[in-house]
Every structure is written in structure tokens, then in C-alpha cells.
PDB file of C-alpha atoms and ligand atoms in Angstrom:
ATOM      1  CA  UNK A   1      12.409 -41.263  12.951  1.00  0.00           C
ATOM      2  CA  UNK A   2      12.466 -38.067  10.923  1.00  0.00           C
ATOM      3  CA  UNK A   3      13.249 -35.007  12.996  1.00  0.00           C
ATOM      4  CA  UNK A   4      10.566 -32.365  13.351  1.00  0.00           C
ATOM      5  CA  UNK A   5      11.185 -28.948  11.830  1.00  0.00           C
ATOM      6  CA  UNK A   6       9.781 -25.509  12.470  1.00  0.00           C
ATOM      7  CA  UNK A   7       7.696 -24.112   9.631  1.00  0.00           C
ATOM      8  CA  UNK A   8       5.930 -20.792   9.091  1.00  0.00           C
ATOM      9  CA  UNK A   9       2.975 -19.794   6.988  1.00  0.00           C
ATOM     10  CA  UNK A  10       3.636 -16.811   4.704  1.00  0.00           C
ATOM     11  CA  UNK A  11      -0.042 -15.853   4.747  1.00  0.00           C
ATOM     12  CA  UNK A  12      -0.830 -15.734   8.490  1.00  0.00           C
ATOM     13  CA  UNK A  13       2.754 -15.832   9.798  1.00  0.00           C
ATOM     14  CA  UNK A  14       1.996 -18.563  12.345  1.00  0.00           C
ATOM     15  CA  UNK A  15       4.524 -21.285  13.243  1.00  0.00           C
ATOM     16  CA  UNK A  16       3.981 -25.043  12.895  1.00  0.00           C
ATOM     17  CA  UNK A  17       6.077 -27.991  14.097  1.00  0.00           C
ATOM     18  CA  UNK A  18       6.179 -31.118  11.953  1.00  0.00           C
ATOM     19  CA  UNK A  19       8.393 -33.414   9.926  1.00  0.00           C
ATOM     20  CA  UNK A  20       6.862 -32.046   6.705  1.00  0.00           C
ATOM     21  CA  UNK A  21       4.998 -28.873   5.800  1.00  0.00           C
ATOM     22  CA  UNK A  22       1.235 -29.343   6.247  1.00  0.00           C
ATOM     23  CA  UNK A  23      -0.716 -29.419   2.967  1.00  0.00           C
ATOM     24  CA  UNK A  24      -2.918 -26.658   4.410  1.00  0.00           C
ATOM     25  CA  UNK A  25      -1.857 -24.181   7.088  1.00  0.00           C
ATOM     26  CA  UNK A  26      -3.645 -25.466  10.253  1.00  0.00           C
ATOM     27  CA  UNK A  27      -4.398 -21.839  11.213  1.00  0.00           C
ATOM     28  CA  UNK A  28      -5.418 -19.947   8.065  1.00  0.00           C
ATOM     29  CA  UNK A  29      -5.830 -22.815   5.564  1.00  0.00           C
ATOM     30  CA  UNK A  30      -3.223 -21.498   3.081  1.00  0.00           C
ATOM     31  CA  UNK A  31      -1.921 -24.070   0.620  1.00  0.00           C
ATOM     32  CA  UNK A  32       1.376 -25.900   1.136  1.00  0.00           C
ATOM     33  CA  UNK A  33       3.201 -23.667  -1.336  1.00  0.00           C
ATOM     34  CA  UNK A  34       2.922 -20.830   1.217  1.00  0.00           C
ATOM     35  CA  UNK A  35       4.573 -22.810   4.034  1.00  0.00           C
ATOM     36  CA  UNK A  36       8.331 -22.297   4.411  1.00  0.00           C
ATOM     37  CA  UNK A  37      10.929 -23.312   6.989  1.00  0.00           C
ATOM     38  CA  UNK A  38      10.951 -20.692   9.740  1.00  0.00           C
ATOM     39  CA  UNK A  39      14.611 -19.866   9.053  1.00  0.00           C
ATOM     40  CA  UNK A  40      13.690 -18.910   5.466  1.00  0.00           C
ATOM     41  CA  UNK A  41      10.640 -16.812   6.383  1.00  0.00           C
ATOM     42  CA  UNK A  42      10.893 -13.305   4.946  1.00  0.00           C
ATOM     43  CA  UNK A  43       7.280 -12.171   4.536  1.00  0.00           C
ATOM     44  CA  UNK A  44       6.079  -8.921   6.003  1.00  0.00           C
ATOM     45  CA  UNK A  45       2.786  -7.579   7.277  1.00  0.00           C
ATOM     46  CA  UNK A  46       4.178  -4.048   7.242  1.00  0.00           C
ATOM     47  CA  UNK A  47       2.694  -2.948   3.944  1.00  0.00           C
ATOM     48  CA  UNK A  48       2.117   0.559   2.704  1.00  0.00           C
ATOM     49  CA  UNK A  49      -1.551   0.704   1.741  1.00  0.00           C
ATOM     50  CA  UNK A  50      -3.052   2.799  -1.033  1.00  0.00           C
ATOM     51  CA  UNK A  51      -6.523   4.148  -0.346  1.00  0.00           C
ATOM     52  CA  UNK A  52      -8.040   1.357  -2.420  1.00  0.00           C
ATOM     53  CA  UNK A  53      -5.973  -1.345  -0.668  1.00  0.00           C
ATOM     54  CA  UNK A  54      -6.899   0.053   2.737  1.00  0.00           C
ATOM     55  CA  UNK A  55     -10.590   0.046   1.860  1.00  0.00           C
ATOM     56  CA  UNK A  56     -10.316  -3.551   0.640  1.00  0.00           C
ATOM     57  CA  UNK A  57      -8.390  -4.653   3.756  1.00  0.00           C
ATOM     58  CA  UNK A  58     -11.044  -3.015   5.953  1.00  0.00           C
ATOM     59  CA  UNK A  59     -13.817  -4.722   4.012  1.00  0.00           C
ATOM     60  CA  UNK A  60     -11.953  -8.055   4.241  1.00  0.00           C
ATOM     61  CA  UNK A  61     -11.716  -7.639   8.025  1.00  0.00           C
ATOM     62  CA  UNK A  62     -15.474  -7.029   8.301  1.00  0.00           C
ATOM     63  CA  UNK A  63     -16.258 -10.032   6.077  1.00  0.00           C
ATOM     64  CA  UNK A  64     -14.003 -12.332   8.112  1.00  0.00           C
ATOM     65  CA  UNK A  65     -15.352 -11.129  11.468  1.00  0.00           C
ATOM     66  CA  UNK A  66     -18.919 -11.639  10.276  1.00  0.00           C
ATOM     67  CA  UNK A  67     -18.133 -15.102   8.888  1.00  0.00           C
ATOM     68  CA  UNK A  68     -16.260 -16.169  12.039  1.00  0.00           C
ATOM     69  CA  UNK A  69     -19.222 -15.008  14.144  1.00  0.00           C
ATOM     70  CA  UNK A  70     -21.630 -16.982  11.999  1.00  0.00           C
ATOM     71  CA  UNK A  71     -19.504 -20.142  12.148  1.00  0.00           C
ATOM     72  CA  UNK A  72     -18.914 -19.972  15.923  1.00  0.00           C
ATOM     73  CA  UNK A  73     -22.680 -19.589  16.358  1.00  0.00           C
ATOM     74  CA  UNK A  74     -23.397 -22.521  14.037  1.00  0.00           C
ATOM     75  CA  UNK A  75     -20.774 -24.636  15.859  1.00  0.00           C
ATOM     76  CA  UNK A  76     -22.941 -24.238  18.998  1.00  0.00           C
ATOM     77  CA  UNK A  77     -26.448 -24.400  17.559  1.00  0.00           C
ATOM     78  CA  UNK A  78     -26.453 -26.622  14.477  1.00  0.00           C
ATOM     79  CA  UNK A  79     -28.383 -29.892  14.896  1.00  0.00           C
ATOM     80  CA  UNK A  80     -25.726 -32.239  13.509  1.00  0.00           C
ATOM     81  CA  UNK A  81     -22.546 -33.422  15.245  1.00  0.00           C
ATOM     82  CA  UNK A  82     -20.326 -33.422  12.163  1.00  0.00           C
ATOM     83  CA  UNK A  83     -21.784 -30.047  11.223  1.00  0.00           C
ATOM     84  CA  UNK A  84     -20.747 -28.670  14.631  1.00  0.00           C
ATOM     85  CA  UNK A  85     -17.163 -29.806  13.997  1.00  0.00           C
ATOM     86  CA  UNK A  86     -17.113 -28.379  10.472  1.00  0.00           C
ATOM     87  CA  UNK A  87     -18.388 -24.977  11.647  1.00  0.00           C
ATOM     88  CA  UNK A  88     -15.945 -24.964  14.567  1.00  0.00           C
ATOM     89  CA  UNK A  89     -13.048 -25.557  12.158  1.00  0.00           C
ATOM     90  CA  UNK A  90     -14.329 -22.894   9.748  1.00  0.00           C
ATOM     91  CA  UNK A  91     -14.835 -20.399  12.598  1.00  0.00           C
ATOM     92  CA  UNK A  92     -11.208 -20.789  13.693  1.00  0.00           C
ATOM     93  CA  UNK A  93      -9.921 -20.270  10.142  1.00  0.00           C
ATOM     94  CA  UNK A  94     -12.067 -17.165   9.536  1.00  0.00           C
ATOM     95  CA  UNK A  95     -10.964 -15.736  12.901  1.00  0.00           C
ATOM     96  CA  UNK A  96      -7.354 -16.248  11.747  1.00  0.00           C
ATOM     97  CA  UNK A  97      -8.198 -14.441   8.486  1.00  0.00           C
ATOM     98  CA  UNK A  98      -9.561 -11.541  10.543  1.00  0.00           C
ATOM     99  CA  UNK A  99      -6.267 -11.544  12.491  1.00  0.00           C
ATOM    100  CA  UNK A 100      -4.301 -11.276   9.205  1.00  0.00           C
ATOM    101  CA  UNK A 101      -6.257  -8.149   8.231  1.00  0.00           C
ATOM    102  CA  UNK A 102      -5.847  -6.669  11.717  1.00  0.00           C
ATOM    103  CA  UNK A 103      -2.070  -7.074  11.260  1.00  0.00           C
ATOM    104  CA  UNK A 104      -2.116  -5.473   7.812  1.00  0.00           C
ATOM    105  CA  UNK A 105      -4.242  -2.611   9.179  1.00  0.00           C
ATOM    106  CA  UNK A 106      -1.980  -2.340  12.297  1.00  0.00           C
ATOM    107  CA  UNK A 107      -4.975  -2.660  14.610  1.00  0.00           C
ATOM    108  CA  UNK A 108      -3.621  -4.942  17.340  1.00  0.00           C
ATOM    109  CA  UNK A 109      -5.248  -8.168  18.491  1.00  0.00           C
ATOM    110  CA  UNK A 110      -8.920  -8.488  19.334  1.00  0.00           C
ATOM    111  CA  UNK A 111     -11.146 -11.542  19.762  1.00  0.00           C
ATOM    112  CA  UNK A 112     -14.163 -12.034  17.494  1.00  0.00           C
ATOM    113  CA  UNK A 113     -17.320 -11.008  19.394  1.00  0.00           C
ATOM    114  CA  UNK A 114     -19.945 -13.769  19.754  1.00  0.00           C
ATOM    115  CA  UNK A 115     -23.292 -13.606  17.997  1.00  0.00           C
ATOM    116  CA  UNK A 116     -26.405 -15.821  17.983  1.00  0.00           C
ATOM    117  CA  UNK A 117     -27.352 -15.159  14.356  1.00  0.00           C
ATOM    118  CA  UNK A 118     -27.464 -18.605  12.840  1.00  0.00           C
ATOM    119  CA  UNK A 119     -29.955 -21.416  12.527  1.00  0.00           C
ATOM    120  CA  UNK A 120     -30.476 -24.594  14.550  1.00  0.00           C
ATOM    121  CA  UNK A 121     -30.960 -26.427  11.246  1.00  0.00           C
ATOM    122  CA  UNK A 122     -27.754 -27.783   9.747  1.00  0.00           C
ATOM    123  CA  UNK A 123     -29.034 -27.514   6.169  1.00  0.00           C
ATOM    124  CA  UNK A 124     -29.836 -23.807   6.592  1.00  0.00           C
ATOM    125  CA  UNK A 125     -26.374 -23.215   8.015  1.00  0.00           C
ATOM    126  CA  UNK A 126     -24.735 -25.084   5.134  1.00  0.00           C
ATOM    127  CA  UNK A 127     -26.696 -22.956   2.686  1.00  0.00           C
ATOM    128  CA  UNK A 128     -25.654 -19.749   4.456  1.00  0.00           C
ATOM    129  CA  UNK A 129     -22.040 -20.975   4.585  1.00  0.00           C
ATOM    130  CA  UNK A 130     -22.142 -21.524   0.837  1.00  0.00           C
ATOM    131  CA  UNK A 131     -23.459 -17.992   0.197  1.00  0.00           C
ATOM    132  CA  UNK A 132     -20.902 -16.425   2.508  1.00  0.00           C
ATOM    133  CA  UNK A 133     -18.002 -18.304   0.910  1.00  0.00           C
ATOM    134  CA  UNK A 134     -19.153 -17.403  -2.606  1.00  0.00           C
ATOM    135  CA  UNK A 135     -19.175 -13.727  -1.625  1.00  0.00           C
ATOM    136  CA  UNK A 136     -15.754 -13.992   0.035  1.00  0.00           C
ATOM    137  CA  UNK A 137     -14.260 -15.614  -3.080  1.00  0.00           C
ATOM    138  CA  UNK A 138     -15.734 -12.972  -5.379  1.00  0.00           C
ATOM    139  CA  UNK A 139     -14.481 -10.176  -3.145  1.00  0.00           C
ATOM    140  CA  UNK A 140     -10.945 -11.558  -2.726  1.00  0.00           C
ATOM    141  CA  UNK A 141     -10.609 -12.101  -6.480  1.00  0.00           C
ATOM    142  CA  UNK A 142     -11.625  -8.493  -7.108  1.00  0.00           C
ATOM    143  CA  UNK A 143      -9.343  -7.160  -4.370  1.00  0.00           C
ATOM    144  CA  UNK A 144      -6.369  -9.133  -5.765  1.00  0.00           C
ATOM    145  CA  UNK A 145      -7.013  -7.725  -9.245  1.00  0.00           C
ATOM    146  CA  UNK A 146      -7.304  -4.168  -7.897  1.00  0.00           C
ATOM    147  CA  UNK A 147      -4.011  -4.172  -5.979  1.00  0.00           C
ATOM    148  CA  UNK A 148      -0.630  -3.168  -7.407  1.00  0.00           C
ATOM    149  CA  UNK A 149       1.116  -4.438  -4.285  1.00  0.00           C
ATOM    150  CA  UNK A 150       2.697  -7.844  -4.767  1.00  0.00           C
ATOM    151  CA  UNK A 151       2.395  -8.851  -1.086  1.00  0.00           C
ATOM    152  CA  UNK A 152      -1.293  -7.904  -0.946  1.00  0.00           C
ATOM    153  CA  UNK A 153      -1.987  -9.763  -4.185  1.00  0.00           C
ATOM    154  CA  UNK A 154      -0.276 -12.779  -2.612  1.00  0.00           C
ATOM    155  CA  UNK A 155      -2.511 -12.654   0.479  1.00  0.00           C
ATOM    156  CA  UNK A 156      -5.747 -11.894  -1.395  1.00  0.00           C
ATOM    157  CA  UNK A 157      -4.931 -14.658  -3.900  1.00  0.00           C
ATOM    158  CA  UNK A 158      -4.049 -17.235  -1.211  1.00  0.00           C
ATOM    159  CA  UNK A 159      -7.340 -16.514   0.544  1.00  0.00           C
ATOM    160  CA  UNK A 160      -9.325 -17.062  -2.681  1.00  0.00           C
ATOM    161  CA  UNK A 161      -8.022 -20.665  -2.606  1.00  0.00           C
ATOM    162  CA  UNK A 162      -8.815 -21.139   1.092  1.00  0.00           C
ATOM    163  CA  UNK A 163     -12.391 -19.898   0.636  1.00  0.00           C
ATOM    164  CA  UNK A 164     -12.726 -22.245  -2.347  1.00  0.00           C
ATOM    165  CA  UNK A 165     -11.857 -25.134   0.008  1.00  0.00           C
ATOM    166  CA  UNK A 166     -14.639 -23.916   2.302  1.00  0.00           C
ATOM    167  CA  UNK A 167     -17.118 -23.667  -0.553  1.00  0.00           C
ATOM    168  CA  UNK A 168     -16.354 -27.282  -1.485  1.00  0.00           C
ATOM    169  CA  UNK A 169     -16.950 -28.462   2.085  1.00  0.00           C
ATOM    170  CA  UNK A 170     -20.469 -27.010   2.214  1.00  0.00           C
ATOM    171  CA  UNK A 171     -21.220 -28.012  -1.371  1.00  0.00           C
ATOM    172  CA  UNK A 172     -20.571 -31.720  -0.806  1.00  0.00           C
ATOM    173  CA  UNK A 173     -22.885 -31.701   2.225  1.00  0.00           C
ATOM    174  CA  UNK A 174     -25.856 -29.784   0.786  1.00  0.00           C
TER     175      UNK A 174
HETATM  176 FE1  FE2 B   1     -11.872 -16.242   5.320  1.00  0.00          FE
HETATM  177 FE1  FE2 B   2     -14.221 -19.275   4.380  1.00  0.00          FE
HETATM  178 ZN1   ZN B   3      -1.468 -19.674   7.739  1.00  0.00          ZN
END
């Protein structure tokens, strides 16, 4: 039996126990290349923000809160069992993304408020998911390009890839 190790995600900072690094962070969805052994973790969320970076981090937080709200709603209301599970998984990831931006903005923890703004029809929810993910990707790409801060570019860039995963999940079901 291979011994379990403690890993940490450089993007959300959360710890994971396993024999190998997960190929996606189970919390924020970051790719395997961002998972390091906890003893080697040296990433920071204490970043000095320019005005532009701060505005982008604030926008990112609003986008992630809104997307998490939509997905948690769809996880309850959508008329398809697999759809419910997909939206539940997506809601958790987007809530973790919101938590990353709260850390960067030094805002302290806060749960995502619930909303009932989603459809009962799975196809409508998949379509809305697709639109939301496209917007998130476009925004994170722009934010990464606009930042001179290496750590922020790393986070914005890692999240582009995560949202691309999400786009693919709705795309193959539409
Ligand atoms: Fe996200
Ligand atoms: Fe997403
Ligand atoms: Zn993570």
C-alpha cells in the first residue's frame, strides 16, 4: 500500500490527502500542475493590488457569487438527476472561487446567499451555464492580461482553465 500524503492547491490553498495529487483540485478545480506537497507550499494570498487588479478581483468575486447562486439553485430545481449532480458540483467550485477572491480582497469568510433564479428545465440551465462560463473565461483571460502581478496572473490563468472544463461539461450535454 502506498502511503497517503498531504497536498495543497496553490490556487485555493486547500489541503488534500491522497497517495497522488488529484488531476483537478477537488475544491477549486485547478489543474494538477498547481497541486504541491503541503511541505513545499509557498503561495500567498497577501498580494498588493493595483487599482486595476482590485477592480478585477472585485468583479471576479461578483461573477463567482452570481454563478454559485445560479448553480445551487439549478442543483435544487433542474428536472434531471444527473443535471442536479452536475450543478451541485459546479456550485461548490464557484463558491470556492468566490472564497479565493475574498481572501485576495481580505474580506473574511462569508457563505454564498441562496437565490431562486434558475429554471426547472435542465436544457435552459445548461444553456445559461454555457453563457455564464463563456463570460467567466473571457473575463479571466482579460484580467490575466491586464495584471503585472505574477501571482494574480497565475490565479486568473488557472481559473481560465477551470472555467473551460465547465464550458465543456455543459457543451457535451446541450
Ligand atoms: Fe469560477
Ligand atoms: Fe465555472
Ligand atoms: Zn484548489
